[in-house]
């Protein structure tokens, strides 16, 4: 019962902290972590105890699913260099450097245990990066690179961690079997992701109830994550593939479902993120106040690993800048300022804490796990150094650097997609079978209304209530024609979303307004 009370308190506290964060213009996950750690120091608050093995399966699937819904396969195609250089290569280099530094600084640490430590501190957390970068006005092309990196680096790190821990428990070397383990797990996970997306689409087409259709997307990320884990695949890859493929399969007529899903997942993402970071804050307090862990002698080695993690990311980003960035058309990072921002956004989070807490206490022979206390304290040090400090200082850094945000470019992208939707709608309008039977005055009225789509879709305001009332009064024939026209507009935007030069989030904004227009028409 105590755990339930604390979970409810953390969920309620998230709403309060979000309000405070908006006022002080700081990312709410960092404030939630600090607040939870501070409250845990009071004697009347019991620490929330959750099995470490449940942390990743409980929190990663919904948060990864929510984040992956905002991207598309076309983004991955044009950002493949980001995937290779950041999500794979940078993680491997960070693991190697962190393991090497810890081996030099700590006696009694085996190579396999050092590799496990490197895997724990290597991957920037996609949830932390997304929640922090979205609040500071970061240019869209930088956040896209960070999202692409964050969606897959956990998969690489988790495979390395599991292989290294297995080597410690079995008392053998790590070896090169990490590579086939990762590749095989990724293939299995991708297959499961595509299969789950197909299954969700099939069930959605069968179920008439809107709530039932939306609820399937709640079950899907957990189910595919657990299936991938059971089959020794990557649950992270499976969830991401499921989310992106569901976005590709979205149909023009699914307006109400998209609106319901968007609203629901917005709430889920906020509450689960707050709960996850609140839990991390409470775990920080538990570990740092544990009398069995003597932290002071560990501090030099912990500081060395923290510094290595930060320096490796900065040098890596600087090297990418010097060779021309991760993309061909718009190099990222393209300037030293962008290199600083991307280096500062290497925030560790949920995966680092969960992997550290999941370390076994003994190896296969019953001996203590090598330097387990040091590994956990180092993970906390890296978490504080790369999450709390950058999270609190990133808004100030963005103000000092004054990176160009170019809001005019965003408006131009919105208008371009809105124009495509308008042209497709007008074409469908005039090709409708009932079009010729309507009076000329009605046809002119419909042309004007569809002609106003571009203005309506490219602004950030709600629909005019008078326009809504006027739409509701239309004749059934007019409604059918309008619905066909709007379907054509949505189909055009969904087609555009799959194109390489279209930002999925811009397409989603325009699609959201078209969906609102259709739902108002149906009412």
mmCIF file with all atom_site columns, C-alpha atoms in Angstrom, residues 388-521:
data_model
loop_
_atom_site.group_PDB
_atom_site.id
_atom_site.type_symbol
_atom_site.label_atom_id
_atom_site.label_alt_id
_atom_site.label_comp_id
_atom_site.label_asym_id
_atom_site.label_entity_id
_atom_site.label_seq_id
_atom_site.pdbx_PDB_ins_code
_atom_site.Cartn_x
_atom_site.Cartn_y
_atom_site.Cartn_z
_atom_site.occupancy
_atom_site.B_iso_or_equiv
_atom_site.pdbx_formal_charge
_atom_site.auth_seq_id
_atom_site.auth_comp_id
_atom_site.auth_asym_id
_atom_site.auth_atom_id
_atom_site.pdbx_PDB_model_num
ATOM 1   C CA . UNK A 1 388 ? 21.103  17.347 -13.701 1.00 0.00 ? 388 UNK A CA 1
ATOM 2   C CA . UNK A 1 389 ? 23.882  19.829 -14.528 1.00 0.00 ? 389 UNK A CA 1
ATOM 3   C CA . UNK A 1 390 ? 23.152  20.095 -18.298 1.00 0.00 ? 390 UNK A CA 1
ATOM 4   C CA . UNK A 1 391 ? 19.411  20.038 -17.691 1.00 0.00 ? 391 UNK A CA 1
ATOM 5   C CA . UNK A 1 392 ? 19.596  23.064 -15.418 1.00 0.00 ? 392 UNK A CA 1
ATOM 6   C CA . UNK A 1 393 ? 22.130  24.956 -17.536 1.00 0.00 ? 393 UNK A CA 1
ATOM 7   C CA . UNK A 1 394 ? 20.968  24.141 -21.077 1.00 0.00 ? 394 UNK A CA 1
ATOM 8   C CA . UNK A 1 395 ? 18.418  27.014 -21.217 1.00 0.00 ? 395 UNK A CA 1
ATOM 9   C CA . UNK A 1 396 ? 21.163  29.489 -20.262 1.00 0.00 ? 396 UNK A CA 1
ATOM 10  C CA . UNK A 1 397 ? 23.561  27.921 -22.779 1.00 0.00 ? 397 UNK A CA 1
ATOM 11  C CA . UNK A 1 398 ? 20.979  28.290 -25.552 1.00 0.00 ? 398 UNK A CA 1
ATOM 12  C CA . UNK A 1 399 ? 20.484  31.957 -24.662 1.00 0.00 ? 399 UNK A CA 1
ATOM 13  C CA . UNK A 1 400 ? 24.233  32.595 -24.673 1.00 0.00 ? 400 UNK A CA 1
ATOM 14  C CA . UNK A 1 401 ? 24.904  30.790 -27.965 1.00 0.00 ? 401 UNK A CA 1
ATOM 15  C CA . UNK A 1 402 ? 21.835  32.314 -29.690 1.00 0.00 ? 402 UNK A CA 1
ATOM 16  C CA . UNK A 1 403 ? 21.476  29.550 -32.232 1.00 0.00 ? 403 UNK A CA 1
ATOM 17  C CA . UNK A 1 404 ? 19.252  30.639 -35.152 1.00 0.00 ? 404 UNK A CA 1
ATOM 18  C CA . UNK A 1 405 ? 15.815  29.042 -34.830 1.00 0.00 ? 405 UNK A CA 1
ATOM 19  C CA . UNK A 1 406 ? 14.428  30.491 -38.083 1.00 0.00 ? 406 UNK A CA 1
ATOM 20  C CA . UNK A 1 407 ? 10.672  30.478 -37.269 1.00 0.00 ? 407 UNK A CA 1
ATOM 21  C CA . UNK A 1 408 ? 10.038  31.755 -40.793 1.00 0.00 ? 408 UNK A CA 1
ATOM 22  C CA . UNK A 1 409 ? 11.345  28.476 -42.215 1.00 0.00 ? 409 UNK A CA 1
ATOM 23  C CA . UNK A 1 410 ? 8.940   26.527 -40.017 1.00 0.00 ? 410 UNK A CA 1
ATOM 24  C CA . UNK A 1 411 ? 6.014   28.633 -41.213 1.00 0.00 ? 411 UNK A CA 1
ATOM 25  C CA . UNK A 1 412 ? 7.083   28.098 -44.803 1.00 0.00 ? 412 UNK A CA 1
ATOM 26  C CA . UNK A 1 413 ? 7.144   24.319 -44.291 1.00 0.00 ? 413 UNK A CA 1
ATOM 27  C CA . UNK A 1 414 ? 3.685   24.475 -42.724 1.00 0.00 ? 414 UNK A CA 1
ATOM 28  C CA . UNK A 1 415 ? 2.313   26.535 -45.608 1.00 0.00 ? 415 UNK A CA 1
ATOM 29  C CA . UNK A 1 416 ? 3.861   24.266 -48.233 1.00 0.00 ? 416 UNK A CA 1
ATOM 30  C CA . UNK A 1 417 ? 2.212   21.158 -46.789 1.00 0.00 ? 417 UNK A CA 1
ATOM 31  C CA . UNK A 1 418 ? -1.067  23.008 -46.222 1.00 0.00 ? 418 UNK A CA 1
ATOM 32  C CA . UNK A 1 419 ? -1.069  24.053 -49.879 1.00 0.00 ? 419 UNK A CA 1
ATOM 33  C CA . UNK A 1 420 ? -0.584  20.433 -50.963 1.00 0.00 ? 420 UNK A CA 1
ATOM 34  C CA . UNK A 1 421 ? -3.540  19.388 -48.791 1.00 0.00 ? 421 UNK A CA 1
ATOM 35  C CA . UNK A 1 422 ? -5.686  22.193 -50.226 1.00 0.00 ? 422 UNK A CA 1
ATOM 36  C CA . UNK A 1 423 ? -4.885  21.307 -53.841 1.00 0.00 ? 423 UNK A CA 1
ATOM 37  C CA . UNK A 1 424 ? -5.619  17.615 -53.257 1.00 0.00 ? 424 UNK A CA 1
ATOM 38  C CA . UNK A 1 425 ? -8.910  18.501 -51.529 1.00 0.00 ? 425 UNK A CA 1
ATOM 39  C CA . UNK A 1 426 ? -10.034 20.828 -54.342 1.00 0.00 ? 426 UNK A CA 1
ATOM 40  C CA . UNK A 1 427 ? -9.243  18.161 -56.924 1.00 0.00 ? 427 UNK A CA 1
ATOM 41  C CA . UNK A 1 428 ? -11.243 15.519 -55.024 1.00 0.00 ? 428 UNK A CA 1
ATOM 42  C CA . UNK A 1 429 ? -14.076 18.017 -54.577 1.00 0.00 ? 429 UNK A CA 1
ATOM 43  C CA . UNK A 1 430 ? -14.522 18.620 -58.294 1.00 0.00 ? 430 UNK A CA 1
ATOM 44  C CA . UNK A 1 431 ? -14.163 14.920 -59.145 1.00 0.00 ? 431 UNK A CA 1
ATOM 45  C CA . UNK A 1 432 ? -16.930 13.920 -56.721 1.00 0.00 ? 432 UNK A CA 1
ATOM 46  C CA . UNK A 1 433 ? -20.006 12.285 -58.402 1.00 0.00 ? 433 UNK A CA 1
ATOM 47  C CA . UNK A 1 434 ? -22.431 14.615 -56.583 1.00 0.00 ? 434 UNK A CA 1
ATOM 48  C CA . UNK A 1 435 ? -20.539 17.759 -57.605 1.00 0.00 ? 435 UNK A CA 1
ATOM 49  C CA . UNK A 1 436 ? -22.411 18.396 -60.825 1.00 0.00 ? 436 UNK A CA 1
ATOM 50  C CA . UNK A 1 437 ? -25.799 18.015 -59.090 1.00 0.00 ? 437 UNK A CA 1
ATOM 51  C CA . UNK A 1 438 ? -25.186 20.803 -56.583 1.00 0.00 ? 438 UNK A CA 1
ATOM 52  C CA . UNK A 1 439 ? -26.381 24.372 -57.223 1.00 0.00 ? 439 UNK A CA 1
ATOM 53  C CA . UNK A 1 440 ? -23.718 26.776 -58.438 1.00 0.00 ? 440 UNK A CA 1
ATOM 54  C CA . UNK A 1 441 ? -24.031 28.852 -55.267 1.00 0.00 ? 441 UNK A CA 1
ATOM 55  C CA . UNK A 1 442 ? -23.332 25.779 -53.103 1.00 0.00 ? 442 UNK A CA 1
ATOM 56  C CA . UNK A 1 443 ? -20.366 24.800 -55.262 1.00 0.00 ? 443 UNK A CA 1
ATOM 57  C CA . UNK A 1 444 ? -18.878 28.282 -54.945 1.00 0.00 ? 444 UNK A CA 1
ATOM 58  C CA . UNK A 1 445 ? -19.360 28.155 -51.185 1.00 0.00 ? 445 UNK A CA 1
ATOM 59  C CA . UNK A 1 446 ? -17.558 24.807 -50.997 1.00 0.00 ? 446 UNK A CA 1
ATOM 60  C CA . UNK A 1 447 ? -14.723 26.107 -53.167 1.00 0.00 ? 447 UNK A CA 1
ATOM 61  C CA . UNK A 1 448 ? -14.253 29.059 -50.816 1.00 0.00 ? 448 UNK A CA 1
ATOM 62  C CA . UNK A 1 449 ? -14.337 26.819 -47.758 1.00 0.00 ? 449 UNK A CA 1
ATOM 63  C CA . UNK A 1 450 ? -11.781 24.337 -49.141 1.00 0.00 ? 450 UNK A CA 1
ATOM 64  C CA . UNK A 1 451 ? -9.802  27.283 -50.491 1.00 0.00 ? 451 UNK A CA 1
ATOM 65  C CA . UNK A 1 452 ? -9.432  28.475 -46.917 1.00 0.00 ? 452 UNK A CA 1
ATOM 66  C CA . UNK A 1 453 ? -7.770  25.249 -45.838 1.00 0.00 ? 453 UNK A CA 1
ATOM 67  C CA . UNK A 1 454 ? -4.290  26.642 -46.409 1.00 0.00 ? 454 UNK A CA 1
ATOM 68  C CA . UNK A 1 455 ? -4.894  29.578 -44.056 1.00 0.00 ? 455 UNK A CA 1
ATOM 69  C CA . UNK A 1 456 ? -6.529  27.355 -41.450 1.00 0.00 ? 456 UNK A CA 1
ATOM 70  C CA . UNK A 1 457 ? -3.922  24.566 -41.586 1.00 0.00 ? 457 UNK A CA 1
ATOM 71  C CA . UNK A 1 458 ? -0.869  26.832 -41.435 1.00 0.00 ? 458 UNK A CA 1
ATOM 72  C CA . UNK A 1 459 ? -1.853  28.722 -38.291 1.00 0.00 ? 459 UNK A CA 1
ATOM 73  C CA . UNK A 1 460 ? -1.736  27.655 -34.661 1.00 0.00 ? 460 UNK A CA 1
ATOM 74  C CA . UNK A 1 461 ? -5.274  28.675 -33.644 1.00 0.00 ? 461 UNK A CA 1
ATOM 75  C CA . UNK A 1 462 ? -8.444  26.702 -32.994 1.00 0.00 ? 462 UNK A CA 1
ATOM 76  C CA . UNK A 1 463 ? -11.272 26.481 -35.506 1.00 0.00 ? 463 UNK A CA 1
ATOM 77  C CA . UNK A 1 464 ? -13.754 29.335 -35.523 1.00 0.00 ? 464 UNK A CA 1
ATOM 78  C CA . UNK A 1 465 ? -16.910 28.208 -33.604 1.00 0.00 ? 465 UNK A CA 1
ATOM 79  C CA . UNK A 1 466 ? -19.116 29.959 -36.172 1.00 0.00 ? 466 UNK A CA 1
ATOM 80  C CA . UNK A 1 467 ? -17.443 28.000 -38.939 1.00 0.00 ? 467 UNK A CA 1
ATOM 81  C CA . UNK A 1 468 ? -18.031 24.802 -36.979 1.00 0.00 ? 468 UNK A CA 1
ATOM 82  C CA . UNK A 1 469 ? -21.735 25.647 -36.577 1.00 0.00 ? 469 UNK A CA 1
ATOM 83  C CA . UNK A 1 470 ? -22.022 26.474 -40.261 1.00 0.00 ? 470 UNK A CA 1
ATOM 84  C CA . UNK A 1 471 ? -20.421 23.151 -41.228 1.00 0.00 ? 471 UNK A CA 1
ATOM 85  C CA . UNK A 1 472 ? -22.849 21.250 -39.015 1.00 0.00 ? 472 UNK A CA 1
ATOM 86  C CA . UNK A 1 473 ? -25.797 22.777 -40.893 1.00 0.00 ? 473 UNK A CA 1
ATOM 87  C CA . UNK A 1 474 ? -24.701 21.554 -44.313 1.00 0.00 ? 474 UNK A CA 1
ATOM 88  C CA . UNK A 1 475 ? -26.778 19.098 -46.267 1.00 0.00 ? 475 UNK A CA 1
ATOM 89  C CA . UNK A 1 476 ? -25.795 15.426 -46.274 1.00 0.00 ? 476 UNK A CA 1
ATOM 90  C CA . UNK A 1 477 ? -24.617 15.603 -49.869 1.00 0.00 ? 477 UNK A CA 1
ATOM 91  C CA . UNK A 1 478 ? -22.358 18.557 -49.089 1.00 0.00 ? 478 UNK A CA 1
ATOM 92  C CA . UNK A 1 479 ? -20.944 16.752 -46.070 1.00 0.00 ? 479 UNK A CA 1
ATOM 93  C CA . UNK A 1 480 ? -20.066 13.712 -48.160 1.00 0.00 ? 480 UNK A CA 1
ATOM 94  C CA . UNK A 1 481 ? -18.276 15.880 -50.697 1.00 0.00 ? 481 UNK A CA 1
ATOM 95  C CA . UNK A 1 482 ? -16.373 17.745 -48.027 1.00 0.00 ? 482 UNK A CA 1
ATOM 96  C CA . UNK A 1 483 ? -15.398 14.517 -46.326 1.00 0.00 ? 483 UNK A CA 1
ATOM 97  C CA . UNK A 1 484 ? -14.011 13.149 -49.586 1.00 0.00 ? 484 UNK A CA 1
ATOM 98  C CA . UNK A 1 485 ? -12.094 16.371 -50.124 1.00 0.00 ? 485 UNK A CA 1
ATOM 99  C CA . UNK A 1 486 ? -10.621 16.288 -46.619 1.00 0.00 ? 486 UNK A CA 1
ATOM 100 C CA . UNK A 1 487 ? -9.758  12.603 -47.046 1.00 0.00 ? 487 UNK A CA 1
ATOM 101 C CA . UNK A 1 488 ? -7.826  13.537 -50.158 1.00 0.00 ? 488 UNK A CA 1
ATOM 102 C CA . UNK A 1 489 ? -6.019  16.262 -48.228 1.00 0.00 ? 489 UNK A CA 1
ATOM 103 C CA . UNK A 1 490 ? -5.093  13.852 -45.436 1.00 0.00 ? 490 UNK A CA 1
ATOM 104 C CA . UNK A 1 491 ? -3.961  11.241 -47.930 1.00 0.00 ? 491 UNK A CA 1
ATOM 105 C CA . UNK A 1 492 ? -1.663  13.821 -49.502 1.00 0.00 ? 492 UNK A CA 1
ATOM 106 C CA . UNK A 1 493 ? -0.157  14.722 -46.106 1.00 0.00 ? 493 UNK A CA 1
ATOM 107 C CA . UNK A 1 494 ? 0.322   11.052 -45.183 1.00 0.00 ? 494 UNK A CA 1
ATOM 108 C CA . UNK A 1 495 ? 2.068   10.570 -48.527 1.00 0.00 ? 495 UNK A CA 1
ATOM 109 C CA . UNK A 1 496 ? 4.230   13.615 -47.852 1.00 0.00 ? 496 UNK A CA 1
ATOM 110 C CA . UNK A 1 497 ? 5.118   12.286 -44.387 1.00 0.00 ? 497 UNK A CA 1
ATOM 111 C CA . UNK A 1 498 ? 6.901   9.367  -46.024 1.00 0.00 ? 498 UNK A CA 1
ATOM 112 C CA . UNK A 1 499 ? 9.045   11.635 -48.210 1.00 0.00 ? 499 UNK A CA 1
ATOM 113 C CA . UNK A 1 500 ? 12.662  12.181 -47.255 1.00 0.00 ? 500 UNK A CA 1
ATOM 114 C CA . UNK A 1 501 ? 12.567  15.999 -47.330 1.00 0.00 ? 501 UNK A CA 1
ATOM 115 C CA . UNK A 1 502 ? 9.454   16.383 -45.140 1.00 0.00 ? 502 UNK A CA 1
ATOM 116 C CA . UNK A 1 503 ? 9.741   16.752 -41.375 1.00 0.00 ? 503 UNK A CA 1
ATOM 117 C CA . UNK A 1 504 ? 7.307   14.217 -39.802 1.00 0.00 ? 504 UNK A CA 1
ATOM 118 C CA . UNK A 1 505 ? 6.387   16.597 -36.986 1.00 0.00 ? 505 UNK A CA 1
ATOM 119 C CA . UNK A 1 506 ? 5.439   19.340 -39.440 1.00 0.00 ? 506 UNK A CA 1
ATOM 120 C CA . UNK A 1 507 ? 3.282   16.831 -41.334 1.00 0.00 ? 507 UNK A CA 1
ATOM 121 C CA . UNK A 1 508 ? 1.712   15.687 -38.049 1.00 0.00 ? 508 UNK A CA 1
ATOM 122 C CA . UNK A 1 509 ? 0.770   19.272 -37.159 1.00 0.00 ? 509 UNK A CA 1
ATOM 123 C CA . UNK A 1 510 ? -1.028  19.807 -40.465 1.00 0.00 ? 510 UNK A CA 1
ATOM 124 C CA . UNK A 1 511 ? -2.629  16.352 -40.278 1.00 0.00 ? 511 UNK A CA 1
ATOM 125 C CA . UNK A 1 512 ? -3.867  17.099 -36.750 1.00 0.00 ? 512 UNK A CA 1
ATOM 126 C CA . UNK A 1 513 ? -5.695  20.212 -37.966 1.00 0.00 ? 513 UNK A CA 1
ATOM 127 C CA . UNK A 1 514 ? -7.221  18.324 -40.877 1.00 0.00 ? 514 UNK A CA 1
ATOM 128 C CA . UNK A 1 515 ? -8.399  15.654 -38.434 1.00 0.00 ? 515 UNK A CA 1
ATOM 129 C CA . UNK A 1 516 ? -9.964  18.327 -36.236 1.00 0.00 ? 516 UNK A CA 1
ATOM 130 C CA . UNK A 1 517 ? -11.757 19.732 -39.267 1.00 0.00 ? 517 UNK A CA 1
ATOM 131 C CA . UNK A 1 518 ? -13.145 16.299 -40.162 1.00 0.00 ? 518 UNK A CA 1
ATOM 132 C CA . UNK A 1 519 ? -14.285 15.514 -36.610 1.00 0.00 ? 519 UNK A CA 1
ATOM 133 C CA . UNK A 1 520 ? -16.095 18.849 -36.452 1.00 0.00 ? 520 UNK A CA 1
ATOM 134 C CA . UNK A 1 521 ? -17.748 18.044 -39.786 1.00 0.00 ? 521 UNK A CA 1
#
